[in-house]
Structure formats: structure tokens, C-alpha cells
Amino acid sequence: SRRSRPAGHPGAAMKRRASADAAAAAVEEEAPPGKRPAPQGHPRQTLLHNGCVLTCVPCTDGAGASAGAADGREPQLAEYGWLLVGDGRVLRLGEGRAPEELLGSEGVRCVDLGGRLVLPGLFDSHCHVFYQGKMQQCLVLEGTKSIEELQDKLRKYHGENPGVKVIEGSQWDQDLLGRLPDRRDLDVVPVPVMLFRRCWHIC
């Protein structure tokens, strides 16, 4: 049988080191996001500072309670001066100058934005200019909170525009209406109706 090496033998030290490396790799693989150790020699976090970080926060009802799609209001735009990220997650936001403990930390990679704009989590911001113009010539249903209210607006629009052969509308939202409108809901007027959802992808 093979004799065991003494504890001080170089081969035993190499074996212990290999076992420790394998254990560390297993821990890193099983660790959840945000808990995995950073590679040796690399900072754990990245600080984006000296810039304009724009994001959205829920609007409130004035008493601090969160509001939003339930009452038709959009989230509010918020501006910050710095952003701290780590392991693919936003960790902290702040106004003005970044904290000194972050700027001087060896575990944080600092990126000076030089006044540039950062849009965290915003993947596709765009504007449909054509539809913005279209809204000036059609029935706008933004904020309509029920099918009955939608029907009232259809009747009123038809009464005010008797010569229109097709009523076009936009900006309805089934979350506010309570459900998706159907053909029977639109038959309250004697002309064809074409209503686009607020996203302009559903009609």
C-alpha cells in the first residue's frame, strides 16, 4: 500500500491547497446572487458618480402611500448623483457627491461619469412621434376608469363630431377599465370604432 506523506511534505501542502480551492469554488457556485465572493484582485462593487442618474419612483397620494396604475398616475421621475452596483444589482442611490467611504474603498471600482447620463434598468426608451400627432385628432381615453365611462365618451364624441365615419381613439387601459373592451361595448354608437390601447399594440 502507498505510504501516507508526513504533514510537512510539499505534496501534502499542495493537496490541501487543491481541496481548499475546490471547496471555495463550490461555495461560490451555490451562493445566491449578491452573496458570491468577488474574484481575487477584483473589486466587489462599482460606483458610478459625478453624473446624472435618472430613474422612476412610485408616486404617492400625499400621505406617503404608494399610488400608480390603480389610479392612472405614472411613476415620478427622480434624479440622483451617484449609483452603486454589485453582482448585477443596484445596491444604493444617492444625491450629490458620493460618500467618501465608497470613493476611497479598495473594494469599489469608481467610474467618474463626468456629467454623463445613466438610465439604470431602462432598456428601450423611445417615442412614437406619429402617434403623438395622432392623439391630437382622435378620442383620448387616458384615465378612463370603467367600460361605462368609455361608452359615455364614445357617445359624446360622436355627438360632437357627427360627420366622422370612423371613430378612432387611444390610451385606454384594461387595468383601469376592469377588463378588455369588446365589440359589444363599442356598439353604443352607429359608426365603426377603432380604439388603441395606451401601448398602441392592441386595438
Short mmCIF file of C-alpha atoms in Angstrom, two decimals:
data_model
loop_
_atom_site.label_atom_id
_atom_site.label_comp_id
_atom_site.label_asym_id
_atom_site.label_seq_id
_atom_site.Cartn_x
_atom_site.Cartn_y
_atom_site.Cartn_z
CA SER A 1 0.00 0.00 0.00
CA ARG A 2 1.10 3.62 -0.59
CA ARG A 3 2.59 5.24 2.47
CA SER A 4 0.94 8.45 3.69
CA ARG A 5 3.15 11.53 3.44
CA PRO A 6 4.07 13.49 6.54
CA ALA A 7 2.12 16.70 7.17
CA GLY A 8 5.09 18.86 6.28
CA HIS A 9 5.73 17.19 2.94
CA PRO A 10 5.29 19.57 -0.11
CA GLY A 11 2.89 17.13 -1.76
CA ALA A 12 0.60 17.20 1.28
CA ALA A 13 0.52 21.00 1.21
CA MET A 14 -0.41 21.00 -2.48
CA LYS A 15 -3.20 18.52 -1.81
CA ARG A 16 -4.62 20.65 1.00
CA ARG A 17 -4.49 23.76 -1.19
CA ALA A 18 -6.29 21.99 -4.06
CA SER A 19 -9.01 20.81 -1.68
CA ALA A 20 -9.46 24.35 -0.32
CA ASP A 21 -9.72 25.80 -3.84
CA ALA A 22 -12.34 23.20 -4.79
CA ALA A 23 -14.37 23.96 -1.67
CA ALA A 24 -14.25 27.71 -2.37
CA ALA A 25 -15.39 27.12 -5.94
CA ALA A 26 -18.31 25.02 -4.72
CA VAL A 27 -19.37 27.71 -2.25
CA GLU A 28 -19.21 30.38 -4.95
CA GLU A 29 -21.28 28.25 -7.35
CA GLU A 30 -24.02 27.59 -4.79
CA ALA A 31 -24.12 31.10 -3.34
CA PRO A 32 -27.18 33.20 -4.27
CA PRO A 33 -26.77 36.46 -6.25
CA GLY A 34 -25.30 39.20 -4.12
CA LYS A 35 -23.50 36.69 -1.84
CA ARG A 36 -20.88 35.34 -4.22
CA PRO A 37 -17.31 36.39 -3.40
CA ALA A 38 -15.57 38.57 -5.94
CA PRO A 39 -12.64 37.07 -7.90
CA GLN A 40 -9.35 37.66 -6.14
CA GLY A 41 -7.89 41.03 -7.11
CA HIS A 42 -11.19 42.40 -8.44
CA PRO A 43 -13.47 44.90 -6.65
CA ARG A 44 -16.83 43.61 -5.48
CA GLN A 45 -18.81 46.71 -6.45
CA THR A 46 -18.81 49.54 -9.00
CA LEU A 47 -19.60 53.16 -8.15
CA LEU A 48 -20.86 55.45 -10.92
CA HIS A 49 -20.54 59.01 -9.65
CA ASN A 50 -20.38 62.66 -10.73
CA GLY A 51 -23.22 62.25 -13.20
CA CYS A 52 -26.98 62.33 -13.69
CA VAL A 53 -28.75 59.09 -12.74
CA LEU A 54 -32.40 59.14 -13.79
CA THR A 55 -34.86 56.54 -12.55
CA CYS A 56 -38.51 56.29 -11.52
CA VAL A 57 -40.09 56.08 -8.09
CA PRO A 58 -43.75 55.32 -7.28
CA CYS A 59 -45.90 58.42 -6.98
CA THR A 60 -47.60 58.95 -3.62
CA ASP A 61 -51.02 60.17 -2.56
CA GLY A 62 -49.56 62.99 -0.44
CA ALA A 63 -49.72 60.97 2.76
CA GLY A 64 -46.85 58.70 1.77
CA ALA A 65 -48.99 55.85 0.44
CA SER A 66 -47.83 54.41 -2.87
CA ALA A 67 -50.04 55.05 -5.89
CA GLY A 68 -49.68 54.21 -9.55
CA ALA A 69 -51.52 52.33 -12.28
CA ALA A 70 -54.50 51.76 -10.00
CA ASP A 71 -55.50 55.40 -10.28
CA GLY A 72 -53.98 56.16 -13.67
CA ARG A 73 -50.96 58.09 -12.44
CA GLU A 74 -47.48 57.44 -13.79
CA PRO A 75 -44.39 56.93 -11.59
CA GLN A 76 -42.42 60.08 -10.86
CA LEU A 77 -39.02 60.81 -12.39
CA ALA A 78 -36.19 61.04 -9.83
CA GLU A 79 -32.65 62.35 -10.35
CA TYR A 80 -29.61 61.19 -8.39
CA GLY A 81 -25.90 61.96 -8.50
CA TRP A 82 -24.39 58.51 -7.98
CA LEU A 83 -25.20 54.81 -8.26
CA LEU A 84 -23.62 51.76 -6.61
CA VAL A 85 -23.97 48.36 -8.29
CA GLY A 86 -22.72 44.87 -7.46
CA ASP A 87 -23.32 41.38 -8.85
CA GLY A 88 -25.75 42.75 -11.43
CA ARG A 89 -27.92 44.60 -8.90
CA VAL A 90 -28.47 48.23 -7.96
CA LEU A 91 -27.37 48.49 -4.32
CA ARG A 92 -27.61 52.19 -3.47
CA LEU A 93 -28.57 55.55 -4.97
CA GLY A 94 -27.76 58.98 -3.66
CA GLU A 95 -27.91 62.69 -4.38
CA GLY A 96 -24.95 65.00 -4.76
CA ARG A 97 -21.43 63.77 -4.12
CA ALA A 98 -20.86 60.07 -3.44
CA PRO A 99 -19.90 59.11 0.15
CA GLU A 100 -16.19 59.21 0.94
CA GLU A 101 -16.25 55.66 2.28
CA LEU A 102 -17.21 54.47 -1.22
CA LEU A 103 -14.87 56.76 -3.13
CA GLY A 104 -11.91 55.63 -1.02
CA SER A 105 -12.73 51.94 -0.76
CA GLU A 106 -10.37 49.36 -2.29
CA GLY A 107 -13.33 47.04 -2.83
CA VAL A 108 -15.16 49.55 -5.05
CA ARG A 109 -14.30 50.38 -8.65
CA CYS A 110 -15.05 54.08 -9.18
CA VAL A 111 -16.21 55.42 -12.55
CA ASP A 112 -16.31 59.20 -12.94
CA LEU A 113 -19.22 59.92 -15.29
CA GLY A 114 -18.12 63.47 -15.98
CA GLY A 115 -21.72 64.67 -16.01
CA ARG A 116 -22.97 61.93 -18.31
CA LEU A 117 -26.45 60.40 -18.11
CA VAL A 118 -27.18 56.95 -16.63
CA LEU A 119 -30.54 55.17 -17.07
CA PRO A 120 -30.44 52.08 -14.82
CA GLY A 121 -32.80 49.30 -15.85
CA LEU A 122 -34.23 51.28 -18.79
CA PHE A 123 -33.67 49.08 -21.82
CA ASP A 124 -35.77 50.65 -24.57
CA SER A 125 -36.86 54.24 -24.19
CA HIS A 126 -38.44 55.60 -27.33
CA CYS A 127 -41.20 57.83 -28.60
CA HIS A 128 -43.73 57.22 -31.40
CA VAL A 129 -43.89 60.70 -32.87
CA PHE A 130 -46.59 59.71 -35.37
CA TYR A 131 -48.92 58.55 -32.59
CA GLN A 132 -48.31 61.70 -30.59
CA GLY A 133 -49.72 63.60 -33.54
CA LYS A 134 -52.49 61.05 -34.00
CA MET A 135 -53.69 61.71 -30.45
CA GLN A 136 -54.43 65.30 -31.42
CA GLN A 137 -57.02 64.08 -33.92
CA CYS A 138 -58.75 61.24 -32.08
CA LEU A 139 -60.67 60.41 -28.91
CA VAL A 140 -58.23 60.27 -25.99
CA LEU A 141 -59.31 57.75 -23.33
CA GLU A 142 -56.45 58.22 -20.88
CA GLY A 143 -57.64 57.84 -17.28
CA THR A 144 -60.97 56.21 -18.25
CA LYS A 145 -61.88 54.05 -15.25
CA SER A 146 -64.78 51.87 -16.45
CA ILE A 147 -66.45 50.45 -19.54
CA GLU A 148 -69.46 52.68 -18.82
CA GLU A 149 -67.27 55.79 -18.80
CA LEU A 150 -65.68 54.67 -22.08
CA GLN A 151 -69.15 54.31 -23.63
CA ASP A 152 -70.18 57.76 -22.38
CA LYS A 153 -67.10 59.26 -24.01
CA LEU A 154 -67.89 57.47 -27.27
CA ARG A 155 -71.44 58.86 -27.31
CA LYS A 156 -70.23 62.37 -26.52
CA TYR A 157 -67.52 62.26 -29.18
CA HIS A 158 -69.99 61.02 -31.80
CA GLY A 159 -72.45 63.77 -30.87
CA GLU A 160 -69.75 66.43 -31.17
CA ASN A 161 -68.41 65.02 -34.45
CA PRO A 162 -71.46 63.82 -36.42
CA GLY A 163 -69.61 63.77 -39.73
CA VAL A 164 -66.95 61.28 -38.59
CA LYS A 165 -67.35 57.96 -40.43
CA VAL A 166 -64.96 56.02 -38.16
CA ILE A 167 -64.23 56.93 -34.55
CA GLU A 168 -60.57 56.47 -33.70
CA GLY A 169 -59.42 56.54 -30.08
CA SER A 170 -56.43 55.68 -27.94
CA GLN A 171 -54.90 55.41 -24.45
CA TRP A 172 -57.40 53.05 -22.82
CA ASP A 173 -56.02 50.68 -20.18
CA GLN A 174 -57.79 47.46 -19.17
CA ASP A 175 -56.28 47.72 -15.68
CA LEU A 176 -58.38 50.84 -15.17
CA LEU A 177 -61.41 49.67 -17.16
CA GLY A 178 -61.65 46.42 -15.21
CA ARG A 179 -61.37 44.23 -18.33
CA LEU A 180 -60.63 44.37 -22.03
CA PRO A 181 -63.36 46.13 -24.04
CA ASP A 182 -65.07 44.08 -26.74
CA ARG A 183 -67.21 44.74 -29.83
CA ARG A 184 -70.46 44.85 -27.88
CA ASP A 185 -69.11 47.65 -25.71
CA LEU A 186 -68.45 49.77 -28.79
CA ASP A 187 -71.85 49.27 -30.42
CA VAL A 188 -73.29 52.19 -28.45
CA VAL A 189 -72.55 54.41 -31.48
CA PRO A 190 -73.81 53.75 -35.06
CA VAL A 191 -70.39 54.04 -36.74
CA PRO A 192 -67.29 51.78 -36.75
CA VAL A 193 -64.95 52.28 -33.78
CA MET A 194 -61.22 51.61 -33.60
CA LEU A 195 -59.64 52.12 -30.17
CA PHE A 196 -55.94 51.57 -29.47
CA ARG A 197 -54.62 50.67 -26.04
CA ARG A 198 -52.14 53.10 -24.43
CA CYS A 199 -49.25 51.00 -25.80
CA TRP A 200 -50.60 51.26 -29.39
CA HIS A 201 -50.01 47.49 -29.78
CA ILE A 202 -53.59 46.35 -29.02
CA CYS A 203 -56.71 47.55 -30.86
#
